[in-house]
Coordinates of C-alpha atoms in Angstrom, one line a residue:
M21 CA -15.4 96.6 176.7
S22 CA -16.6 97.4 180.3
E23 CA -13.2 96.6 181.7
I24 CA -11.6 99.0 179.2
Y25 CA -13.9 101.8 180.4
A26 CA -12.8 101.2 184.0
I27 CA -9.1 101.1 183.1
L28 CA -9.3 104.3 181.0
G29 CA -11.3 106.0 183.8
I30 CA -8.8 105.1 186.5
I31 CA -5.9 106.2 184.4
L32 CA -7.6 109.5 183.7
L33 CA -8.4 110.0 187.4
I34 CA -4.9 109.3 188.5
A35 CA -3.5 111.7 185.9
T36 CA -5.9 114.4 187.0
I37 CA -5.2 113.9 190.7
I38 CA -1.4 114.1 190.1
D39 CA -1.7 117.2 188.0
F40 CA -4.1 118.9 190.3
A41 CA -2.1 118.1 193.5
W42 CA 1.2 119.0 191.7
T43 CA -0.1 122.4 190.7
T44 CA -2.0 123.4 193.9
L45 CA -0.2 121.6 196.7
W46 CA 3.5 121.5 195.7
P47 CA 5.0 125.0 195.8
D48 CA 8.4 123.8 194.6
G49 CA 6.9 121.8 191.8
G50 CA 5.4 124.6 189.7
A51 CA 2.6 123.5 187.3
G52 CA 1.7 119.9 186.7
P53 CA 2.4 118.3 183.3
V54 CA -1.1 118.8 181.9
T55 CA -1.5 122.3 183.3
K56 CA 1.9 123.3 182.0
R57 CA 1.0 122.2 178.4
V58 CA -2.5 123.7 178.5
S59 CA -1.1 127.0 179.7
L60 CA 1.6 127.2 177.0
L61 CA -0.9 126.2 174.3
F62 CA -3.3 129.0 175.2
W63 CA -0.5 131.5 175.7
V64 CA 1.0 130.9 172.2
F65 CA -2.5 131.1 170.7
L66 CA -3.4 134.3 172.6
R67 CA -0.1 136.0 171.7
W68 CA -0.6 135.2 168.1
L69 CA -4.2 136.4 168.3
S70 CA -3.3 139.7 170.1
G71 CA -0.7 140.7 167.5
G72 CA 1.5 142.1 170.3
K73 CA -1.3 144.4 171.7
S74 CA -0.9 144.7 175.4
S75 CA -4.6 145.2 175.9
L76 CA -5.3 141.8 174.6
I77 CA -2.3 140.1 176.1
S78 CA -3.6 141.3 179.5
L79 CA -6.5 138.9 179.1
A80 CA -4.2 135.9 178.8
G81 CA -3.8 135.3 182.5
P82 CA -7.6 135.1 183.3
I83 CA -8.3 133.0 180.2
I84 CA -5.5 130.5 181.0
L85 CA -6.7 130.3 184.6
I86 CA -10.2 129.5 183.5
A87 CA -8.9 127.0 180.9
T88 CA -6.9 125.2 183.6
L89 CA -9.9 124.9 185.8
V90 CA -12.1 123.7 183.0
T91 CA -9.5 121.1 182.0
W92 CA -9.4 119.7 185.6
I93 CA -13.2 119.6 185.7
L94 CA -13.5 117.8 182.4
M95 CA -10.8 115.3 183.3
F96 CA -12.4 114.5 186.7
W97 CA -15.9 114.3 185.2
T98 CA -14.8 112.1 182.3
G99 CA -12.7 109.9 184.5
W100 CA -15.6 109.1 186.9
T101 CA -18.1 108.7 184.0
L102 CA -15.8 106.0 182.5
V103 CA -15.5 104.3 185.8
F104 CA -19.2 104.1 186.3
A105 CA -19.6 103.0 182.6
A106 CA -17.8 99.7 183.6
D107 CA -21.1 98.4 184.8
P108 CA -24.2 99.3 182.7
S109 CA -26.3 98.9 185.8
S110 CA -24.2 101.0 188.2
F111 CA -26.9 103.6 188.1
I112 CA -30.5 102.7 188.6
D113 CA -33.3 104.8 187.1
T114 CA -36.0 105.1 189.7
N115 CA -38.6 106.2 187.1
D116 CA -38.2 103.3 184.7
N117 CA -36.0 100.3 184.0
N118 CA -34.6 101.5 180.7
P119 CA -30.9 101.2 180.0
I120 CA -28.7 104.1 181.1
S121 CA -27.5 106.2 178.2
W122 CA -24.1 108.0 178.0
T123 CA -25.9 111.3 178.4
E124 CA -27.5 110.1 181.7
R125 CA -24.1 108.8 182.9
W126 CA -22.6 112.3 182.4
Y127 CA -25.6 113.9 184.0
V128 CA -25.6 111.7 187.1
T129 CA -21.8 111.8 187.5
G130 CA -21.8 115.6 187.3
Y131 CA -24.4 115.8 190.0
L132 CA -22.3 113.5 192.2
L133 CA -19.2 115.4 191.6
F134 CA -20.5 118.9 192.4
T135 CA -23.5 118.2 194.6
L136 CA -24.9 115.3 196.5
G137 CA -26.5 113.5 193.6
V138 CA -30.0 113.5 192.1
G139 CA -33.0 111.6 193.4
D140 CA -34.1 110.3 190.0
Y141 CA -31.1 107.9 190.0
I142 CA -29.7 105.7 192.8
M143 CA -26.5 103.7 192.9
K144 CA -26.3 100.0 192.7
E145 CA -25.6 98.5 196.1
G146 CA -22.1 97.6 197.1
L147 CA -19.0 99.0 195.4
W148 CA -20.8 101.6 193.3
Q149 CA -22.3 103.2 196.4
I150 CA -18.7 103.6 197.8
L151 CA -17.5 105.0 194.5
A152 CA -20.4 107.5 194.6
I153 CA -19.1 108.8 198.0
L154 CA -15.6 109.0 196.6
T155 CA -16.9 111.0 193.6
A156 CA -18.6 113.5 195.9
A157 CA -15.5 113.7 198.1
S158 CA -13.2 114.4 195.1
G159 CA -15.6 117.2 194.0
L160 CA -15.6 118.8 197.4
V161 CA -11.7 118.6 197.6
F162 CA -11.5 120.1 194.0
I163 CA -13.8 123.0 194.8
T164 CA -12.0 123.8 198.1
L165 CA -8.5 123.6 196.7
G166 CA -9.5 125.2 193.4
V167 CA -10.9 128.3 195.2
T168 CA -7.8 128.5 197.4
Y169 CA -5.6 128.3 194.3
I170 CA -7.5 131.1 192.5
L171 CA -7.3 133.4 195.5
S172 CA -3.6 132.8 195.9
V173 CA -3.0 133.6 192.2
L174 CA -5.1 136.8 192.3
D175 CA -3.4 137.9 195.5
A176 CA 0.0 137.5 193.8
V177 CA -1.2 139.4 190.7
T178 CA -2.1 142.3 193.0
Q179 CA 1.3 142.2 194.6
K180 CA 2.9 142.2 191.2
R181 CA 1.1 145.4 190.2
A182 CA 1.8 147.1 193.5
F183 CA 5.5 146.4 193.2
A184 CA 5.6 147.8 189.6
E185 CA 3.8 150.9 190.7
S186 CA 6.3 151.4 193.6
I187 CA 9.2 151.3 191.1
R188 CA 7.5 153.7 188.8
G189 CA 6.7 156.0 191.7
I190 CA 10.4 157.0 192.1
G191 CA 11.0 157.7 188.5
D192 CA 9.8 157.1 184.9
N193 CA 13.1 155.6 183.8
V194 CA 16.6 154.6 185.0
S195 CA 18.2 158.1 184.6
E196 CA 15.3 159.7 186.5
I197 CA 15.4 157.1 189.3
V198 CA 19.2 157.5 189.8
M199 CA 19.0 161.3 189.7
N200 CA 16.0 161.4 192.1
S201 CA 17.9 159.2 194.6
W202 CA 20.9 161.6 194.6
N203 CA 20.6 164.2 197.4
G204 CA 23.5 166.3 196.3
E205 CA 26.0 164.4 198.5
N206 CA 25.3 160.7 198.3
F207 CA 22.6 158.0 197.6
N208 CA 21.7 157.2 201.1
D209 CA 18.0 158.1 200.5
I210 CA 17.6 155.0 198.3
D211 CA 18.9 152.5 200.9
L212 CA 15.5 151.9 202.6
L213 CA 13.7 151.5 199.3
L214 CA 16.3 149.0 198.0
N215 CA 15.7 146.9 201.1
S216 CA 12.0 147.0 200.6
F217 CA 12.2 146.2 196.9
S218 CA 14.4 143.2 197.6
S219 CA 11.9 141.8 200.0
Q220 CA 8.9 142.4 197.7
L221 CA 10.7 140.9 194.7
S222 CA 11.9 137.9 196.7
T223 CA 8.2 137.2 197.6
L224 CA 7.1 137.6 194.0
T225 CA 9.8 135.2 192.8
S226 CA 8.7 132.6 195.3
Q227 CA 5.1 133.0 194.1
H228 CA 6.2 132.7 190.4
N229 CA 7.9 129.4 191.3
A230 CA 4.8 128.1 193.1
Y231 CA 2.3 129.4 190.5
P232 CA 3.9 129.6 187.0
I233 CA 0.6 130.9 185.7
L234 CA 1.7 134.3 187.0
H235 CA 4.0 134.6 184.1
Y236 CA 1.0 134.8 181.9
Y237 CA -0.6 137.6 183.9
H238 CA 0.3 141.0 182.3
S239 CA -1.2 144.4 182.8
S240 CA -2.5 146.6 180.0
K241 CA -0.9 149.5 181.8
R242 CA 2.9 149.8 181.5
D243 CA 3.2 151.3 185.0
E244 CA 1.7 148.1 186.4
E245 CA 3.8 145.6 184.4
L246 CA 6.2 143.6 186.5
T247 CA 8.7 142.8 183.8
V248 CA 9.1 146.5 183.0
A249 CA 9.6 147.2 186.7
V250 CA 12.2 144.5 187.2
A251 CA 14.1 145.5 184.1
T252 CA 14.1 149.2 185.3
L253 CA 15.2 148.2 188.8
D254 CA 18.0 146.0 187.5
E255 CA 19.3 148.7 185.1
T256 CA 19.2 151.1 188.1
L257 CA 21.2 148.7 190.2
T258 CA 23.7 148.2 187.4
V259 CA 24.3 152.0 187.3
Y260 CA 24.7 152.1 191.1
K261 CA 27.2 149.2 191.0
F262 CA 29.2 150.0 187.9
G263 CA 28.3 153.5 186.8
I264 CA 28.8 155.4 190.1
K265 CA 32.3 156.2 191.4
D266 CA 33.6 154.2 194.3
G267 CA 32.5 155.5 197.7
C268 CA 29.6 157.5 196.3
G269 CA 26.9 154.9 195.6
P270 CA 24.2 153.4 197.8
N271 CA 25.0 150.7 200.5
K272 CA 26.9 148.0 198.6
L273 CA 25.3 145.2 200.6
L274 CA 21.8 146.4 199.8
V275 CA 22.7 146.7 196.1
H276 CA 24.1 143.2 196.1
E277 CA 21.0 141.8 197.8
A278 CA 18.7 143.5 195.3
R279 CA 20.7 142.2 192.4
S280 CA 20.6 138.7 193.9
T281 CA 16.8 138.8 194.0
V282 CA 16.7 139.9 190.3
D283 CA 19.0 136.9 189.6
S284 CA 16.4 134.6 191.2
F285 CA 13.6 136.2 189.3
I286 CA 15.4 135.7 186.0
T287 CA 15.7 132.0 186.9
T288 CA 12.0 131.7 187.1
L289 CA 11.6 132.9 183.5
R290 CA 12.6 129.5 182.3
S291 CA 9.5 128.0 183.9
G292 CA 7.4 130.3 181.8
Y293 CA 9.2 129.2 178.6
I294 CA 10.5 132.8 178.2
S295 CA 13.6 132.9 175.9
P296 CA 16.3 135.6 176.1
A297 CA 16.6 138.2 173.4
E298 CA 19.2 137.7 170.7
L299 CA 20.8 141.1 171.2
A300 CA 21.5 143.0 174.4
P301 CA 19.3 146.1 175.1
P302 CA 20.6 149.7 174.9
V303 CA 22.8 150.9 177.8
P304 CA 21.7 153.5 180.3
D305 CA 22.6 157.1 179.5
L306 CA 25.4 158.3 181.8
D307 CA 25.8 161.5 179.9
T308 CA 22.5 162.9 181.3
M309 CA 23.5 162.0 184.8
R310 CA 26.9 163.5 184.4
D311 CA 25.4 166.7 183.1
N312 CA 23.3 166.9 186.3
G313 CA 26.4 166.7 188.5
L314 CA 26.2 163.0 189.5
P315 CA 29.6 161.3 190.2
V316 CA 29.5 158.8 187.4
V317 CA 32.4 156.9 185.8
S318 CA 33.6 157.3 182.2
T319 CA 31.4 155.9 179.5
D320 CA 34.2 153.5 178.3
Q321 CA 34.6 152.1 181.8
F322 CA 30.9 151.6 182.2
L323 CA 30.6 149.8 178.8
S324 CA 33.4 147.5 179.8
S325 CA 31.6 146.5 182.9
L326 CA 28.4 145.7 181.0
E327 CA 30.1 143.1 178.9
D328 CA 29.8 140.5 181.6
L329 CA 26.1 141.4 182.1
S330 CA 25.0 140.7 178.5
E331 CA 23.2 137.4 179.1
R332 CA 21.4 138.8 182.2
R333 CA 20.2 141.8 180.3
K334 CA 19.1 139.7 177.3
A335 CA 17.0 137.5 179.6
L336 CA 15.2 140.6 181.0
L337 CA 14.7 142.0 177.5
G338 CA 13.2 138.6 176.4
S339 CA 10.7 138.8 179.3
L340 CA 9.6 142.2 178.0
R341 CA 9.2 141.2 174.4
D342 CA 7.3 138.1 175.5
N343 CA 4.4 140.3 176.4
G344 CA 4.8 143.0 173.8
R345 CA 6.8 145.5 175.8
N346 CA 9.8 147.6 174.9
W347 CA 13.0 148.1 176.9
P348 CA 12.6 151.0 179.4
D349 CA 14.3 154.1 178.1

């Protein structure tokens, strides 16, 4: 039986180390196997519990982050406890010679993992003293990398909300953004912002690849919601590319670059298990823009161009519905 405890403990420790290192140290790897499943399980439960209310969905990110950390702690703690259970005398009670109970094993292992141990118990000489040092070292590494991971995630969340507010700052919807960027002669005023948006979204896409938990961080305020901002930006870019007459739109290279960054962001949605919507969302209203004197193409020509963008727009609509949001008007 003692050998079984040791084998189970070693297997659990290896699985924990792999998942922990995968999630925190491998930017291209996304979340580890255990973290990925724990995150998805809590997300599905919290979405069901929220009933689609954005105020409750906004709590999902912090809850899933805490659940991930607790999972790692329990796996480390249980793994080392099982390893020490391989020898009933691995711990020595300095107060009496009574056998060590499972509660005491948990107690001592916890102290070793998160502090330097407790004086009431000492380790048996030899291998167990070395393992005690390794336990303390693993706890130190876990705390250091865990704090770094949390700070990186929270920094990315802040950047998500700043990007969303930047998009909202130039207009409440696609029509308003397009009309605000028209200076009466051309759309040159939007060029600098398009370059900035591309850079910000590219950074956010890289962060979502490195930390898939960001897909579960949503804001209770629509103005700070990234998925709404990306959908609004992409629809605006679609109008610039296909809805404005040739020679009148913004810089084509900047529009192309911005659309490419949106493509990359859409690719990351798969890592968050976000499925496309079944139907494409409503098309932007060119009539309002036409009535305000903007050089837009005919509605039929615009609708024809949107046929090839159906899957792209369905993916973005799916990302909105995943957190209880509607398509931007």
